[in-house]
mmCIF file of C-alpha atoms in Angstrom:
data_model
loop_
_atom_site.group_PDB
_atom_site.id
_atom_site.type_symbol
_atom_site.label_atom_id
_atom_site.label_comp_id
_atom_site.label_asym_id
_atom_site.label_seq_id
_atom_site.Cartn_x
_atom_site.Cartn_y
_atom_site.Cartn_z
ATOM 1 C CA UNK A 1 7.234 -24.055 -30.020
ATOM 2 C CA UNK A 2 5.171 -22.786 -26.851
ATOM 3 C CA UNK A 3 4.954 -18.827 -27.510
ATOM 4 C CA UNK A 4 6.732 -16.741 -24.921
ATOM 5 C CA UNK A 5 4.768 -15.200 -21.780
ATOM 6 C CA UNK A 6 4.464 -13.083 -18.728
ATOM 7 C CA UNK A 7 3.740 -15.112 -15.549
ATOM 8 C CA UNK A 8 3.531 -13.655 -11.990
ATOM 9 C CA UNK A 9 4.230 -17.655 -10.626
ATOM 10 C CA UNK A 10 7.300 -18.387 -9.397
ATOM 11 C CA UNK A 11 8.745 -19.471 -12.822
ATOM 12 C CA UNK A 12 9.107 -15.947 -13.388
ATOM 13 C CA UNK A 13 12.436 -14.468 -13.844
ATOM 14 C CA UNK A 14 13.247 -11.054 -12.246
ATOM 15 C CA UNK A 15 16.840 -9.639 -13.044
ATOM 16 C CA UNK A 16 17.583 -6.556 -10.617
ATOM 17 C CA UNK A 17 18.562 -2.728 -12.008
ATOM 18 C CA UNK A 18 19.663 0.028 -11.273
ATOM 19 C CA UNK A 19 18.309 2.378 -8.428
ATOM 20 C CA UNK A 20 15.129 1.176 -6.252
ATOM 21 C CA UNK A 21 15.532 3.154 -3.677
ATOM 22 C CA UNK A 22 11.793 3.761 -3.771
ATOM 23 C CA UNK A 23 11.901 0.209 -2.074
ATOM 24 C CA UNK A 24 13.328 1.903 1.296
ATOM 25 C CA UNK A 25 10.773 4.265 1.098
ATOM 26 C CA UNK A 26 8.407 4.552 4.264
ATOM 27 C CA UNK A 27 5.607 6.096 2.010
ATOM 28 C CA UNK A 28 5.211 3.658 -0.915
ATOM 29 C CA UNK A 29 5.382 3.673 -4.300
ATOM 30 C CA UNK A 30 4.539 7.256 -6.362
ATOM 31 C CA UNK A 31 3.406 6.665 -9.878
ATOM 32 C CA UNK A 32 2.394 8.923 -12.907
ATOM 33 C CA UNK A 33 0.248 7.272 -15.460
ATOM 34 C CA UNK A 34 0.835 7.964 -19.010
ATOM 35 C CA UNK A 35 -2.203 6.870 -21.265
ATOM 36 C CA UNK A 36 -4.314 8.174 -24.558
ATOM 37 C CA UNK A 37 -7.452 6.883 -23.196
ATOM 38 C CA UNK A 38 -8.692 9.490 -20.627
ATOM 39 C CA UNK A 39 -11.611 6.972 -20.197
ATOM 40 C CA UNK A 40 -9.015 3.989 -19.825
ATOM 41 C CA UNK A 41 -6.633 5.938 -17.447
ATOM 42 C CA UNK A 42 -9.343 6.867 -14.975
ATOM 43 C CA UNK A 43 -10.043 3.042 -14.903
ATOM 44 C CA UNK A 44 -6.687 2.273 -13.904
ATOM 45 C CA UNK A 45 -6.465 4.844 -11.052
ATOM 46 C CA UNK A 46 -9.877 3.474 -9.782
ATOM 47 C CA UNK A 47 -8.419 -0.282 -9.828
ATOM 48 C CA UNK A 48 -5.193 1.025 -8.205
ATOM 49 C CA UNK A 49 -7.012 2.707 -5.396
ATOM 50 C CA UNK A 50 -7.524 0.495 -3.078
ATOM 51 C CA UNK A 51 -3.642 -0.337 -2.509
ATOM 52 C CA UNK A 52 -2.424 1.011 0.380
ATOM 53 C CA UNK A 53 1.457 1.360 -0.841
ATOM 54 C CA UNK A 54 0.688 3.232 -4.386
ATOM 55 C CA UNK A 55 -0.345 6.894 -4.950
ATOM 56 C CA UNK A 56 -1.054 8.321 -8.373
ATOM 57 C CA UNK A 57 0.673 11.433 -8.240
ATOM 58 C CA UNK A 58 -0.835 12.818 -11.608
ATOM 59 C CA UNK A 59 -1.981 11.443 -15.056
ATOM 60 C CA UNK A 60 -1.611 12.957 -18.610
ATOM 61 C CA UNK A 61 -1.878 12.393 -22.174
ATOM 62 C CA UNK A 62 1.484 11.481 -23.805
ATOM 63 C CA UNK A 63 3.426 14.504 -25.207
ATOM 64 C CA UNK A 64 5.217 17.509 -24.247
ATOM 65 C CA UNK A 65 3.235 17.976 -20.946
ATOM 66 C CA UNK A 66 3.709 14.859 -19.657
ATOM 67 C CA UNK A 67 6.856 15.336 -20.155
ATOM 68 C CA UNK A 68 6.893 18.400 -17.950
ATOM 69 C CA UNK A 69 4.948 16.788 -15.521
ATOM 70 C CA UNK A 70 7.122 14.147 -14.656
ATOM 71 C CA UNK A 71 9.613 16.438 -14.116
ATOM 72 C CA UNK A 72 8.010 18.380 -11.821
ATOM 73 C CA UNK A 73 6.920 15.142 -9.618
ATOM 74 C CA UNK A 74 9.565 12.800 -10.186
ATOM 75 C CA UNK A 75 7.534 9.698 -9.771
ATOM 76 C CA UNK A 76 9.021 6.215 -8.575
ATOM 77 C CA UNK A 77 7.353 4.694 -11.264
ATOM 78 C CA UNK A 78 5.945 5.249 -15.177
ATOM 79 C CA UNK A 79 3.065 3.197 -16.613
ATOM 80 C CA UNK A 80 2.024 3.463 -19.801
ATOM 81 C CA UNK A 81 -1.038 2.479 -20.666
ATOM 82 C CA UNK A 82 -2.434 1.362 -23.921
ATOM 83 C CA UNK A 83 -0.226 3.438 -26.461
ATOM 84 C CA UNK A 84 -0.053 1.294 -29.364
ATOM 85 C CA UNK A 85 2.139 3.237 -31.692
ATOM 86 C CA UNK A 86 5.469 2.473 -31.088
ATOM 87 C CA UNK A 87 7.368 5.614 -32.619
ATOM 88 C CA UNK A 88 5.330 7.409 -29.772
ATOM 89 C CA UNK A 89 6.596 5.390 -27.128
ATOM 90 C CA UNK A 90 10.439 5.681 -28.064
ATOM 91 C CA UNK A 91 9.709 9.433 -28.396
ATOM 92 C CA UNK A 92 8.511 9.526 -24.624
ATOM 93 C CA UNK A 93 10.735 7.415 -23.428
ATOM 94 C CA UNK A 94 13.882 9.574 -25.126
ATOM 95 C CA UNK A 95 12.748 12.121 -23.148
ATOM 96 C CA UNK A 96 12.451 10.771 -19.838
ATOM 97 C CA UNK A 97 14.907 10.091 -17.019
ATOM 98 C CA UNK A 98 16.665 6.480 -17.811
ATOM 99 C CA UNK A 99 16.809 6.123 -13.994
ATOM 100 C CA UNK A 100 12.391 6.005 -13.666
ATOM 101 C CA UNK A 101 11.345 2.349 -14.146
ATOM 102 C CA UNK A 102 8.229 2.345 -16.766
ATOM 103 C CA UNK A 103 6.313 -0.516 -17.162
ATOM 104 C CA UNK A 104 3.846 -0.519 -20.079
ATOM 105 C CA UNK A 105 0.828 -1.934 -20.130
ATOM 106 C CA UNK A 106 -1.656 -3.056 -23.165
ATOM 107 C CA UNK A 107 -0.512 -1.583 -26.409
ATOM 108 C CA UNK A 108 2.823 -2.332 -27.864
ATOM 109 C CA UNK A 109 6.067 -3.335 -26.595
ATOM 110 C CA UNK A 110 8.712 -1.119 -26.818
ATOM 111 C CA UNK A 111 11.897 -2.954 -27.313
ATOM 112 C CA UNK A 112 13.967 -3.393 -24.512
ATOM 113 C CA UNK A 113 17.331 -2.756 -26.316
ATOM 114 C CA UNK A 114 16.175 0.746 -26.779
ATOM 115 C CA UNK A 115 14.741 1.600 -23.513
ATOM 116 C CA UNK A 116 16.906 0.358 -20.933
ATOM 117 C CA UNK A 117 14.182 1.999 -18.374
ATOM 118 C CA UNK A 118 11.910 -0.702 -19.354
ATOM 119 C CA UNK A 119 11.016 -3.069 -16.160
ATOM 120 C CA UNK A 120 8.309 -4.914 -17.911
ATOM 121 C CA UNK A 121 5.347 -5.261 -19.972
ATOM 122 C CA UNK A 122 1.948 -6.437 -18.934
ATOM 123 C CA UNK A 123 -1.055 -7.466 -21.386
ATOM 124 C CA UNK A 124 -4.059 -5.780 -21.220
ATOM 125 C CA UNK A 125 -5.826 -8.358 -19.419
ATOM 126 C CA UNK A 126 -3.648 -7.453 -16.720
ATOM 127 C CA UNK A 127 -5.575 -7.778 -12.760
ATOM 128 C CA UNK A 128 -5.369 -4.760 -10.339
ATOM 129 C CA UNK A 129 -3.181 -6.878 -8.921
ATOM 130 C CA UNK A 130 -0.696 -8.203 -10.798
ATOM 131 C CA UNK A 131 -0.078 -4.185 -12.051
ATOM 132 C CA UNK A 132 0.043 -3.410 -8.067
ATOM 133 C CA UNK A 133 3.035 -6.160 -7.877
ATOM 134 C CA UNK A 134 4.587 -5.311 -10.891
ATOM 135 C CA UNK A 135 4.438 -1.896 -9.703
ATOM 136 C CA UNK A 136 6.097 -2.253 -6.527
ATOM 137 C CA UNK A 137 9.152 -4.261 -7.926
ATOM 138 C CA UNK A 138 9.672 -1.969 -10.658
ATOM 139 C CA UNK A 139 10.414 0.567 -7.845
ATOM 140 C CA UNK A 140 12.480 -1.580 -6.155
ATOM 141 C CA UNK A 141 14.646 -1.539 -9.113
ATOM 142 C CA UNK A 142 13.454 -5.138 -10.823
ATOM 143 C CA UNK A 143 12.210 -5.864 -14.236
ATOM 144 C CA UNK A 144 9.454 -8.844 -15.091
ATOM 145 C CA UNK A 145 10.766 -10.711 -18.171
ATOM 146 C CA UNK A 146 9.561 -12.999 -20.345
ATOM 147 C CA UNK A 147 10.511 -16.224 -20.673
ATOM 148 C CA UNK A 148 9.139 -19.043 -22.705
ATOM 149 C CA UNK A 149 6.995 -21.649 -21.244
ATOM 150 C CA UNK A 150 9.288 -25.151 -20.234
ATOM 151 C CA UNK A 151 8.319 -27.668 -22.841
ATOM 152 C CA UNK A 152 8.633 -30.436 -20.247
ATOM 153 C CA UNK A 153 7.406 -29.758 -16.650
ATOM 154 C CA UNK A 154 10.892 -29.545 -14.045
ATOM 155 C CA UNK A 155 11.296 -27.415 -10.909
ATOM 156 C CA UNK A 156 10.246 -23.987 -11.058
ATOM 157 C CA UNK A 157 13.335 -21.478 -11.253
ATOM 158 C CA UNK A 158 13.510 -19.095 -8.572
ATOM 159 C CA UNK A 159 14.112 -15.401 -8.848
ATOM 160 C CA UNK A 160 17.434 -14.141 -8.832
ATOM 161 C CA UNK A 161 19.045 -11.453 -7.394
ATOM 162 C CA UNK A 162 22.374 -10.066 -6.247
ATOM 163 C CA UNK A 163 20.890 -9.278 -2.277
ATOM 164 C CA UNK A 164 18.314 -10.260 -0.414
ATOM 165 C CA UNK A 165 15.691 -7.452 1.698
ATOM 166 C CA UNK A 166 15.903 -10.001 4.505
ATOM 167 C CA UNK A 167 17.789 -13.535 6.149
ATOM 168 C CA UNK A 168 15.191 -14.585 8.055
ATOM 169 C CA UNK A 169 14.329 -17.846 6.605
ATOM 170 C CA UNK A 170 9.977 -17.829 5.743
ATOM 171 C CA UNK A 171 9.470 -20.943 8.422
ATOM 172 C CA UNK A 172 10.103 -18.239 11.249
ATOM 173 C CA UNK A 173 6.968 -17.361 10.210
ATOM 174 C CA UNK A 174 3.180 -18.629 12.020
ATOM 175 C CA UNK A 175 0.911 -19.699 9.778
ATOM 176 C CA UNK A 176 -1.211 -17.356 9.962
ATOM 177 C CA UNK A 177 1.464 -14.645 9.123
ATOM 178 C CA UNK A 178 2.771 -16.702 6.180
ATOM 179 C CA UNK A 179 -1.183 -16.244 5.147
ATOM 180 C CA UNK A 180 -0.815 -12.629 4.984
ATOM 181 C CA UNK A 181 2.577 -12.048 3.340
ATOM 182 C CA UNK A 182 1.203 -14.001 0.608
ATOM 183 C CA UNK A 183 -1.859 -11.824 -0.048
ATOM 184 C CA UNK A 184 0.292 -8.864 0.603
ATOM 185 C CA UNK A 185 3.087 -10.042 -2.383
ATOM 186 C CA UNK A 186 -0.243 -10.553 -4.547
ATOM 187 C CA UNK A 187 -1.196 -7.085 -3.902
ATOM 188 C CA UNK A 188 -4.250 -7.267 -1.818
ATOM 189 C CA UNK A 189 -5.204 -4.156 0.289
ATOM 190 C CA UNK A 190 -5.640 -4.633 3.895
ATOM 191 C CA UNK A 191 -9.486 -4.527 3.454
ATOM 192 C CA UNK A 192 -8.875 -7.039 0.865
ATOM 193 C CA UNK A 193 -6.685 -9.695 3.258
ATOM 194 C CA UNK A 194 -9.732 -8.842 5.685
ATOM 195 C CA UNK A 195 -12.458 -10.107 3.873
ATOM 196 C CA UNK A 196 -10.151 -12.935 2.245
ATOM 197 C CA UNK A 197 -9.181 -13.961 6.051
ATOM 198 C CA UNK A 198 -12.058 -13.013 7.686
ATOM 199 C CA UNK A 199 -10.024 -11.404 9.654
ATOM 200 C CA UNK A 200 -10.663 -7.160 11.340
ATOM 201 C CA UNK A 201 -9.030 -4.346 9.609
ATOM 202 C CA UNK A 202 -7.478 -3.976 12.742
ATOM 203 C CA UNK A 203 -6.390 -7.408 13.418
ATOM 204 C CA UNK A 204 -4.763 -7.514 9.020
ATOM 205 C CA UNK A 205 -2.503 -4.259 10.208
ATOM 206 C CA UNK A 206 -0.862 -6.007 13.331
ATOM 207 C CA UNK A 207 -0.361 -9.064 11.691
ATOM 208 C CA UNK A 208 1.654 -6.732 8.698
ATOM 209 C CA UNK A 209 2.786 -4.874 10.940
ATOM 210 C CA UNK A 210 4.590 -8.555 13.210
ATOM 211 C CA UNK A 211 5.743 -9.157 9.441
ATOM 212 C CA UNK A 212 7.408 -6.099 8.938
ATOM 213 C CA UNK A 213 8.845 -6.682 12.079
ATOM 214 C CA UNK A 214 10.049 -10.568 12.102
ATOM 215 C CA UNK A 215 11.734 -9.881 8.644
ATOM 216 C CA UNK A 216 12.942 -6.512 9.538
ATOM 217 C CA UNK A 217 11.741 -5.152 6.344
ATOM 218 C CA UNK A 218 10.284 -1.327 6.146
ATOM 219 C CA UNK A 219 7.258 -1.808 4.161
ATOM 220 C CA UNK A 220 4.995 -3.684 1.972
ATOM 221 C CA UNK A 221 6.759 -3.267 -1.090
ATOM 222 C CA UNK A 222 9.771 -5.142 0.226
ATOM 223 C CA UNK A 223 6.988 -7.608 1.706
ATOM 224 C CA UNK A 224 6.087 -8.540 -1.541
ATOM 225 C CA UNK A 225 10.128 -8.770 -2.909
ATOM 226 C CA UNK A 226 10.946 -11.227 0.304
ATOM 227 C CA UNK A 227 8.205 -13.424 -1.052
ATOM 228 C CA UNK A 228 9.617 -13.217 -4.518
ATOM 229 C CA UNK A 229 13.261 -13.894 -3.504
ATOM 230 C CA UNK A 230 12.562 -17.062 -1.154
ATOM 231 C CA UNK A 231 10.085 -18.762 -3.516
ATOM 232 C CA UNK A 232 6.740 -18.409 -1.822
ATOM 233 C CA UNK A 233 5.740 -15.981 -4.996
#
């Protein structure tokens, strides 16, 4: 039996939640990082830098003052990061607001039963990247979940979801613009798309910018749920 896994390909299946209004947001995604790894945590927020649509809004050991901390900020997001006892993780989690998504990453995997704030959990081989994504639809109020691999090869499924951020169908799009929303779902910074496109900073920003636009979504976030929703993710 083909073991169970995490894909960011279209085969993956997102199931929408509560809340995401950090999807509407103009600024982007706030997160607070949760980890036991000073070391490890710094390495995340270095990785995570370059994303134009996610600010760390604080860090912290797990325990009472995290707690406190995220209560004081009210992030749009929770990662955890590496905490491989899982008593320690339903502790946390007791304690925060059900309403924040969390998304663990590394370490154990709390069980979902028990932590209905969970929107997903990533392996610690996870890319910049693929945390940025997961990231952004976690505040938009989806989960990642795993699903086991198709024995015999068929149509990918297609996310599913009770809306959609936009009707404009993708072949409105040029194909130069259908370029960028696709680096911008994968989580690629505009410097990023730049040097992928060999394209100007300058010239990357209009061409999100016509996206945003075109699919009358707000911001980069939703960029990367359109893509999700109509299959080009």
């Amino acid at each position: 039996m083909p073991e169970a896994a995490i894909s960011f390909a279209p085969s993956a299946k997102l199931r929408v939640l509560p809340g995401g209004a950090a999807a509407s947001t103009p600024g982007g995604v706030r997160i607070f990082l949760v980890g036991a790894d000073a070391l490890a945590r710094a390495g995340v927020v270095s990785l995570l830098g370059s994303h134009d649509d996610i600010t760390l809004i604080g860090d912290e050991d797990p325990g009472p003052r995290a707690v406190a901390a995220l209560r004081t900020h009210r992030p749009d997001v929770l990662v955890l990061h590496g905490l491989r006892d899982a008593r320690e993780v339903a502790a946390l989690l007791e304690d925060v607001d059900p309403q924040l998504p969390v998304l663990t990453v590394g370490g154990c995997e709390p069980d979902a039963r028990t932590a209905p704030a969970l929107h997903g959990h990533l392996p610690a081989t996870t890319t910049a990247r693929q945390l940025a994504a997961a990231v952004a639809l976690a505040a938009a109020g989806y989960a990642l979940t795993r699903s086991p691999l198709p024995a015999v090869p068929g149509p990918p499924a297609r996310p599913r979801a009770t809306t959609r951020v936009s009707d404009v169908r993708p072949d409105a799009l040029t194909g130069r613009e259908g370029q960028v929303l696709d680096l911008v779902a994968r989580g690629l910074s505009n410097t990023e798309i730049a040097g992928s496109l060999t394209l100007s900073e300058h010239t990357v920003k209009t061409h999100v910018q016509n996206l945003l636009h075109k699919l009358h979504l707000r911001n980069r976030v939703q960029v990367a749920i359109y893509a999700f929703e109509t299959g080009l993710r």
